XYZ file of C-alpha atoms in Angstrom:
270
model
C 75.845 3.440 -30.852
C 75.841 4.221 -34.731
C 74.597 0.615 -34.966
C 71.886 0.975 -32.731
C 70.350 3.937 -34.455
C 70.656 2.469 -37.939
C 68.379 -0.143 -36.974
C 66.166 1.628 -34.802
C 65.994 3.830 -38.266
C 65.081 0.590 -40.472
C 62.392 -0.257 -37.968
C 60.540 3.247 -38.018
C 57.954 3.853 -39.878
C 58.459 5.895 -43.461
C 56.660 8.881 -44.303
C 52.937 7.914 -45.221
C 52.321 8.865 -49.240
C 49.435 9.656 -51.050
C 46.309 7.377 -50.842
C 46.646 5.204 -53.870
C 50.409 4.828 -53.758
C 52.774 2.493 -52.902
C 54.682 3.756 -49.975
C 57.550 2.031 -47.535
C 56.750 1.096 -43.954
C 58.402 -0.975 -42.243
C 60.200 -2.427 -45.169
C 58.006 -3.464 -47.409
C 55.634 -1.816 -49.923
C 51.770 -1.565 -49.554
C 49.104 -0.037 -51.432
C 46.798 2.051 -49.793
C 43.344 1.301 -51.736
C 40.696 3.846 -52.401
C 37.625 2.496 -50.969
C 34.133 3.553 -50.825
C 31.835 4.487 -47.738
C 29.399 2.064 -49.590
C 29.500 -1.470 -48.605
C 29.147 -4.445 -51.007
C 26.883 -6.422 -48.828
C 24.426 -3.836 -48.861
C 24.719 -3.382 -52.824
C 25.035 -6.796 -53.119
C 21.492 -8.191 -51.350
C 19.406 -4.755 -53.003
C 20.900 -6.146 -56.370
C 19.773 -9.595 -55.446
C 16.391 -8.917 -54.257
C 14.738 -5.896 -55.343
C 17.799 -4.903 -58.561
C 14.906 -5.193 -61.283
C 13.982 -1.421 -59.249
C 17.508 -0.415 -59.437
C 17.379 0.276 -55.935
C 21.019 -0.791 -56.343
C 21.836 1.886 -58.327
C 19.989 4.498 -56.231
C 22.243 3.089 -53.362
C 25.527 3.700 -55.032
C 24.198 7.106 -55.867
C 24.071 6.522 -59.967
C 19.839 7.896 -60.212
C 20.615 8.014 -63.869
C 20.664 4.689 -64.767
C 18.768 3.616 -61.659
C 15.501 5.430 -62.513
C 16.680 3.832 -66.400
C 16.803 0.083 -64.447
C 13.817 0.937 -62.934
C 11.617 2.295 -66.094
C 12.653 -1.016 -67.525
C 11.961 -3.338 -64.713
C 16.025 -3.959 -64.898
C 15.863 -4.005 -68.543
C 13.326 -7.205 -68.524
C 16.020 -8.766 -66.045
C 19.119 -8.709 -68.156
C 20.555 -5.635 -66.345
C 19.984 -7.268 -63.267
C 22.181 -10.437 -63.880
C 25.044 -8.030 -65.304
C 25.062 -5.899 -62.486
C 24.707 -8.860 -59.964
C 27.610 -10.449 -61.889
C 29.932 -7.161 -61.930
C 29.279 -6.866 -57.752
C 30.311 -10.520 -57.293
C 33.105 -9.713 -59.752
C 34.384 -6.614 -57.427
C 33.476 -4.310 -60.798
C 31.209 -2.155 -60.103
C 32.234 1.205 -57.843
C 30.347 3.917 -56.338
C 29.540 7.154 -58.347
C 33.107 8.252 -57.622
C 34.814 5.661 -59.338
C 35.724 3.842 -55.471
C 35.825 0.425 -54.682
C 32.950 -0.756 -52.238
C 33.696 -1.816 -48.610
C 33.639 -5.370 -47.036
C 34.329 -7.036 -50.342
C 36.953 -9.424 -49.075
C 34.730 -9.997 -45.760
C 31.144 -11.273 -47.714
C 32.240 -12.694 -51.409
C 32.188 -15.911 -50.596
C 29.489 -16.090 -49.131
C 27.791 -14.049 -51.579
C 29.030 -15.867 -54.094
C 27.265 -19.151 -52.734
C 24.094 -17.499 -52.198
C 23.849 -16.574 -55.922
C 24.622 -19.914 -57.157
C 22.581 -21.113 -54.972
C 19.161 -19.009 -55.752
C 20.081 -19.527 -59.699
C 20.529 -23.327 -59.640
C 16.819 -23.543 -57.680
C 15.545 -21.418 -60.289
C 17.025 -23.626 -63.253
C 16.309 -26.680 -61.547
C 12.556 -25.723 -61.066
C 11.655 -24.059 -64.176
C 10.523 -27.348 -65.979
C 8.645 -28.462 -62.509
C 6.806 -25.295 -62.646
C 5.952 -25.486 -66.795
C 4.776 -29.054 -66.110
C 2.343 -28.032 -63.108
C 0.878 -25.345 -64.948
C 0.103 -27.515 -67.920
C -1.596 -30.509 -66.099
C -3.334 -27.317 -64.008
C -4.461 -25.852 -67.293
C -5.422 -29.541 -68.418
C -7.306 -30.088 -65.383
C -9.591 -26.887 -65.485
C -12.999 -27.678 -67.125
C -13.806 -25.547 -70.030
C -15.988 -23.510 -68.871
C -13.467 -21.303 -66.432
C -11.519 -20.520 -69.357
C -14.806 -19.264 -71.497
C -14.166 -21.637 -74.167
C -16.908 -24.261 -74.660
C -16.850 -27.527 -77.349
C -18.263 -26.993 -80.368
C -21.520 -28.571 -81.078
C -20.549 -30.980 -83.871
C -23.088 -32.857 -85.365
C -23.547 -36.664 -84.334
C -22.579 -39.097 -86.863
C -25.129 -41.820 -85.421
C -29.064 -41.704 -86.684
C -31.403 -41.454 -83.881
C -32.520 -45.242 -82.659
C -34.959 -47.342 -84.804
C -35.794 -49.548 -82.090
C -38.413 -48.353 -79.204
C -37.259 -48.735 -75.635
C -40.032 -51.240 -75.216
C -38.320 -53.624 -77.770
C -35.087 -53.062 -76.646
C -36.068 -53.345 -72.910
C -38.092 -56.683 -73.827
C -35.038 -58.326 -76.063
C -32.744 -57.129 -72.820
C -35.193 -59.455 -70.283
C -35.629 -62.363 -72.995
C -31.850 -62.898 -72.998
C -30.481 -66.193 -71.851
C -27.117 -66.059 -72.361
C -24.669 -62.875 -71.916
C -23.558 -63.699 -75.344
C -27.177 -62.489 -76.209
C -27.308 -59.923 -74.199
C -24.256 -58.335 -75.407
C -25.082 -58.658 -79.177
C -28.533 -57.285 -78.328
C -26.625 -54.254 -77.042
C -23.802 -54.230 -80.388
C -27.068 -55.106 -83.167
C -28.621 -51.495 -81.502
C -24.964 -49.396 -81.875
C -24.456 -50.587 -85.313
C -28.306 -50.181 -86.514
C -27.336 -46.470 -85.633
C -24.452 -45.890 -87.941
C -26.268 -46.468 -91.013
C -29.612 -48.312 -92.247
C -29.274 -52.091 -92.412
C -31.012 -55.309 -94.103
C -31.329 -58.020 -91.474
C -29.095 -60.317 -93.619
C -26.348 -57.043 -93.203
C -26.795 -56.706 -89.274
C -26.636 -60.056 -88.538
C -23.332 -60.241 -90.486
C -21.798 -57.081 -88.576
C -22.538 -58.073 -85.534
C -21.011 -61.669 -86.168
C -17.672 -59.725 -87.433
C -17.717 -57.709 -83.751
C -17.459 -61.214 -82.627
C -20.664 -62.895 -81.947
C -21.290 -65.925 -82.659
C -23.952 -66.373 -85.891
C -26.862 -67.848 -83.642
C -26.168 -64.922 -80.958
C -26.343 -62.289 -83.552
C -29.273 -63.852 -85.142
C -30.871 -64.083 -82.072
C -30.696 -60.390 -80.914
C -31.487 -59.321 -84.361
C -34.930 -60.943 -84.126
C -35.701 -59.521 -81.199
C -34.981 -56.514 -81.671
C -38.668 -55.721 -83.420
C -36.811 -53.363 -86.636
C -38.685 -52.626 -89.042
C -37.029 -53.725 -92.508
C -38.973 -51.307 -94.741
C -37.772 -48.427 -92.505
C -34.632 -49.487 -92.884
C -34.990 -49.864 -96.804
C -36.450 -46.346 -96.837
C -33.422 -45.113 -95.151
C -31.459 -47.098 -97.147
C -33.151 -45.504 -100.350
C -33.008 -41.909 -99.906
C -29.582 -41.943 -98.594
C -28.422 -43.400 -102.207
C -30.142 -41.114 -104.107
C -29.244 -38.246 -102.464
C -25.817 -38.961 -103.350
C -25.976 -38.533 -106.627
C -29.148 -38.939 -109.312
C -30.192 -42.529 -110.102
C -33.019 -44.052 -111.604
C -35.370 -46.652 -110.216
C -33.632 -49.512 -111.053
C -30.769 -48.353 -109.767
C -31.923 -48.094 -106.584
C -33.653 -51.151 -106.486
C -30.623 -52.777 -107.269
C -28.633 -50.870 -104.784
C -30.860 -52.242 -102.262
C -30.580 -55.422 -103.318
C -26.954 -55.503 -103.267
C -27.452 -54.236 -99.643
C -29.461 -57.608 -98.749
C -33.144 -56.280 -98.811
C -35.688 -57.796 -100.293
C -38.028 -57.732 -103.609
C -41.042 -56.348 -101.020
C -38.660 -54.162 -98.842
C -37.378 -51.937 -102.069
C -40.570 -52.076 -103.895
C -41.661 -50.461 -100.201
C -38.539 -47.799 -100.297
C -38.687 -46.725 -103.627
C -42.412 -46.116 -103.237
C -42.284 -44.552 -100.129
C -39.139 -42.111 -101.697
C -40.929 -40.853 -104.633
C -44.176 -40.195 -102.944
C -42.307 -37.959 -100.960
C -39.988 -36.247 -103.422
């Protein structure tokens, strides 16, 4: 009989302690945790989605620092991770120093969710930099208010009429002609040429030297223009006498009549 009660004895339950001690029952020892009417799920998805307004905070009943987390829009989003990171930690408590509910039950999943939304976020970030430059790159200049600069053209308004150019276009043969036609009336806008000078430029585009002779003669310029040009552009440089110039233009491939012409026409004007 003595027996019998011993064990019935062993198999009773002790005396229940104090919450947050270890206490026998049944023979072994448990600890009775402290926890919190506040459930980490709840804490857990405000942190997540709307923490940078510390509606977190305002859940676990800390206003202090949640109308601080929300003055500073979750301290520009460095709060947010640390308090998102304490919760999935099992950290943070409510005001009263308690562990929050359901931990064990939602962690993992939680936990995966998290991950998850930060690894899109990483992943993305360059996709999203990239699209808003080629967006940026796309937009025309005038939705941003910006507009070019005017710069000043580096080519001298055409020598040769429409007319002439037009005509040596029709009297073309050969598309090598046509095509040096087209490269003797770029180059004549660079800069002032001598015939002897064009044709040579537009052979070293490519043309052969009847081609480029060919356009150039058809092309109706007139030389003394040219030499004019030519003239005033030299002496505007820097000061030179006549001779000078003349033999400027000479070097340039004009002739004895052309610079006579230029250096005439330049002083009558100057």
């Amino acid at each position: 009989m003595s027996e019998d009660k011993s064990i019935q004895v062993l198999q009773a339950p002790f005396r229940t302690g104090d919450i947050g001690q270890y206490v026998p029952t049944r023979g072994s020892l448990v600890r009775r945790t402290n926890h919190s009417g506040k459930q980490f799920k709840t804490a857990w998805l405000l942190s997540l989605t709307v923490g940078f307004l510390g509606f977190d905070r305002f859940y676990l009943e800390k206003y202090g620092t949640g109308w601080l987390k929300l003055l500073t829009l979750g301290g520009l989003g460095i709060w947010v991770w640390i308090d998102l990171l304490f919760l999935l930690a099992n950290v943070t408590t409510d005001k009263d120093g308690r562990e929050l509910s359901g931990y064990e039950d939602h962690i993992v999943g939680a936990r995966v969710t998290t991950l998850g939304i930060l690894l899109v976020c990483v992943l993305t970030m360059p996709f999203r930099e990239l699209s808003g430059l080629f967006e940026s790159a796309s937009e025309p200049a005038a939705s941003s208010g910006y507009t070019m600069p005017d710069y000043p053209s580096t080519q001298l308004p055409s020598r040769i009429s429409p007319e002439a150019l037009a005509d040596a276009e029709d009297a073309a043969q050969t598309s090598g002609q046509l095509m040096a036609v087209l490269e003797a009336e770029s180059t004549l806008r660079l800069h002032p040429h001598s015939r002897a000078a064009l044709i040579k430029a537009v052979q070293e585009d490519g043309f052969s030297n009847v081609d480029a002779t060919w356009a150039v003669d058809h092309l109706k310029i007139s030389w003394n223009e040219e030499a004019l040009l030519e003239c005033r552009d030299f002496a505007s440089q820097s000061w030179s006498s006549e001779t000078e110039i003349k033999n400027h233009l000479k070097t340039k491939g004009f002739s004895e009549k052309q610079s006579s012409y230029a250096i005439k026409a330049w002083l009558s004007s100057t």
